[in-house]
Structures are given as structure tokens and as C-alpha cells.
Amino acid sequence: NLGNAYLRNNDPGHALLWYERAMRLIPDDPDLKFNYGYAMSLTKDEKEDKDFPLFRILFFWKYLLSQSLTQQIALVLNFLFWLTLIYFGCC
């Protein structure tokens, strides 16, 4: 009910907060899911509009590769770095 009250007062942020809290208690409620979806449709992520082109150029892999693949590549490169450091550090 608090989520609906906040939504009627044009405060979708607080409404989403209370809908998410309610979904922990009753995750299968269809009305709750509908209201949550409606509140989400009223919000807009400001970060998407302010996406700086330099950021997209420097971190291109974020948009091309999945997060798990990026993590796997980072682990392999980390392992190769330490292996190279040990090899050239000892000889």
C-alpha cells in the first residue's frame, strides 16, 4: 500500500523501494508485479543520456563482451603477467 501511495503522489522512486520490499514478502503477487512494472516505466535512467563518448572508446569491451567473458580474460591476463614476471625476474 505504501508503494501505491507514493506512486499516486508522483514519487516513483520511493514507490519502487516499497514495491521491492513487498516483493520479498510476496514474490508471486501479479498486482505487485504490474505496479512495479508501471513504476519502472515512469523512471528513466539519467546515466544513459550522459554517456560520454570517451568512456565508450576507452572501455569498449564493456559494450562488446559479456561480464563473465571479461572476467575470464582478466584472470588469464593476470596469470600471464605474474608468470612473465616470475620468468624474467629469475633469469
mmCIF file of C-alpha atoms in Angstrom:
data_model
loop_
_atom_site.group_PDB
_atom_site.id
_atom_site.type_symbol
_atom_site.label_atom_id
_atom_site.label_comp_id
_atom_site.label_asym_id
_atom_site.label_seq_id
_atom_site.Cartn_x
_atom_site.Cartn_y
_atom_site.Cartn_z
ATOM 1 C CA ASN A 1 0.000 0.000 0.000
ATOM 2 C CA LEU A 2 2.869 2.399 0.664
ATOM 3 C CA GLY A 3 4.142 1.862 -2.862
ATOM 4 C CA ASN A 4 0.755 2.801 -4.283
ATOM 5 C CA ALA A 5 0.574 5.888 -2.067
ATOM 6 C CA TYR A 6 3.978 7.092 -3.234
ATOM 7 C CA LEU A 7 3.057 6.369 -6.835
ATOM 8 C CA ARG A 8 -0.121 8.448 -6.549
ATOM 9 C CA ASN A 9 1.970 11.322 -5.159
ATOM 10 C CA ASN A 10 4.238 11.195 -8.231
ATOM 11 C CA ASP A 11 7.193 9.738 -6.334
ATOM 12 C CA PRO A 12 8.104 6.612 -8.330
ATOM 13 C CA GLY A 13 11.483 6.265 -6.613
ATOM 14 C CA HIS A 14 10.004 5.637 -3.187
ATOM 15 C CA ALA A 15 7.219 3.587 -4.758
ATOM 16 C CA LEU A 16 9.812 1.276 -6.319
ATOM 17 C CA LEU A 17 11.552 0.965 -2.972
ATOM 18 C CA TRP A 18 8.383 -0.202 -1.261
ATOM 19 C CA TYR A 19 7.380 -2.467 -4.146
ATOM 20 C CA GLU A 20 10.771 -4.187 -3.939
ATOM 21 C CA ARG A 21 10.372 -4.627 -0.196
ATOM 22 C CA ALA A 22 6.908 -6.076 -0.722
ATOM 23 C CA MET A 23 8.215 -8.464 -3.389
ATOM 24 C CA ARG A 24 10.492 -10.010 -0.768
ATOM 25 C CA LEU A 25 7.407 -10.958 1.225
ATOM 26 C CA ILE A 26 5.029 -11.882 -1.605
ATOM 27 C CA PRO A 27 7.083 -12.518 -4.752
ATOM 28 C CA ASP A 28 4.258 -14.101 -6.791
ATOM 29 C CA ASP A 29 1.640 -11.354 -6.471
ATOM 30 C CA PRO A 30 0.561 -10.353 -10.011
ATOM 31 C CA ASP A 31 -0.778 -6.939 -8.936
ATOM 32 C CA LEU A 32 2.500 -6.136 -7.253
ATOM 33 C CA LYS A 33 4.437 -7.118 -10.378
ATOM 34 C CA PHE A 34 2.179 -4.954 -12.533
ATOM 35 C CA ASN A 35 2.520 -1.934 -10.240
ATOM 36 C CA TYR A 36 6.295 -2.400 -10.075
ATOM 37 C CA GLY A 37 6.496 -2.527 -13.867
ATOM 38 C CA TYR A 38 4.358 0.576 -14.183
ATOM 39 C CA ALA A 39 6.527 2.478 -11.696
ATOM 40 C CA MET A 40 9.640 1.365 -13.585
ATOM 41 C CA SER A 41 8.158 2.725 -16.809
ATOM 42 C CA LEU A 42 7.821 6.138 -15.158
ATOM 43 C CA THR A 43 11.503 6.293 -14.258
ATOM 44 C CA LYS A 44 14.321 6.996 -16.645
ATOM 45 C CA ASP A 45 17.975 6.329 -16.028
ATOM 46 C CA GLU A 46 19.864 9.600 -16.426
ATOM 47 C CA LYS A 47 23.185 7.836 -16.842
ATOM 48 C CA GLU A 48 22.187 6.552 -20.287
ATOM 49 C CA ASP A 49 21.709 10.097 -21.566
ATOM 50 C CA LYS A 50 25.051 11.313 -20.246
ATOM 51 C CA ASP A 51 27.163 8.523 -21.729
ATOM 52 C CA PHE A 52 30.460 10.191 -22.608
ATOM 53 C CA PRO A 53 31.976 9.062 -25.954
ATOM 54 C CA LEU A 54 35.492 8.918 -24.481
ATOM 55 C CA PHE A 55 34.249 6.436 -21.890
ATOM 56 C CA ARG A 56 32.805 4.256 -24.658
ATOM 57 C CA ILE A 57 36.108 4.388 -26.546
ATOM 58 C CA LEU A 58 38.323 3.590 -23.562
ATOM 59 C CA PHE A 59 36.093 0.834 -22.201
ATOM 60 C CA PHE A 60 34.873 -0.643 -25.474
ATOM 61 C CA TRP A 61 34.926 -4.198 -24.130
ATOM 62 C CA LYS A 62 32.127 -3.327 -21.704
ATOM 63 C CA TYR A 63 29.771 -2.972 -24.671
ATOM 64 C CA LEU A 64 31.168 -5.797 -26.814
ATOM 65 C CA LEU A 65 31.788 -8.619 -24.331
ATOM 66 C CA SER A 66 29.742 -10.140 -21.560
ATOM 67 C CA GLN A 67 30.787 -9.547 -17.978
ATOM 68 C CA SER A 68 31.760 -13.184 -17.390
ATOM 69 C CA LEU A 69 33.934 -13.260 -20.522
ATOM 70 C CA THR A 70 35.616 -10.011 -19.475
ATOM 71 C CA GLN A 71 36.360 -11.523 -16.060
ATOM 72 C CA GLN A 72 37.813 -14.660 -17.627
ATOM 73 C CA ILE A 73 40.065 -12.621 -19.909
ATOM 74 C CA ALA A 74 41.198 -10.523 -16.944
ATOM 75 C CA LEU A 75 42.089 -13.659 -14.970
ATOM 76 C CA VAL A 76 44.095 -15.124 -17.866
ATOM 77 C CA LEU A 77 45.953 -11.848 -18.414
ATOM 78 C CA ASN A 78 46.667 -11.585 -14.695
ATOM 79 C CA PHE A 79 48.054 -15.124 -14.666
ATOM 80 C CA LEU A 80 50.215 -14.411 -17.728
ATOM 81 C CA PHE A 81 51.502 -11.207 -16.134
ATOM 82 C CA TRP A 82 52.664 -12.984 -12.986
ATOM 83 C CA LEU A 83 54.100 -15.879 -14.968
ATOM 84 C CA THR A 84 56.094 -13.453 -17.128
ATOM 85 C CA LEU A 85 57.231 -11.509 -14.076
ATOM 86 C CA ILE A 86 58.456 -14.676 -12.369
ATOM 87 C CA TYR A 87 60.202 -15.929 -15.517
ATOM 88 C CA PHE A 88 62.040 -12.702 -16.338
ATOM 89 C CA GLY A 89 62.634 -11.824 -12.703
ATOM 90 C CA CYS A 90 64.514 -15.044 -12.034
ATOM 91 C CA CYS A 91 66.637 -15.224 -15.224
#
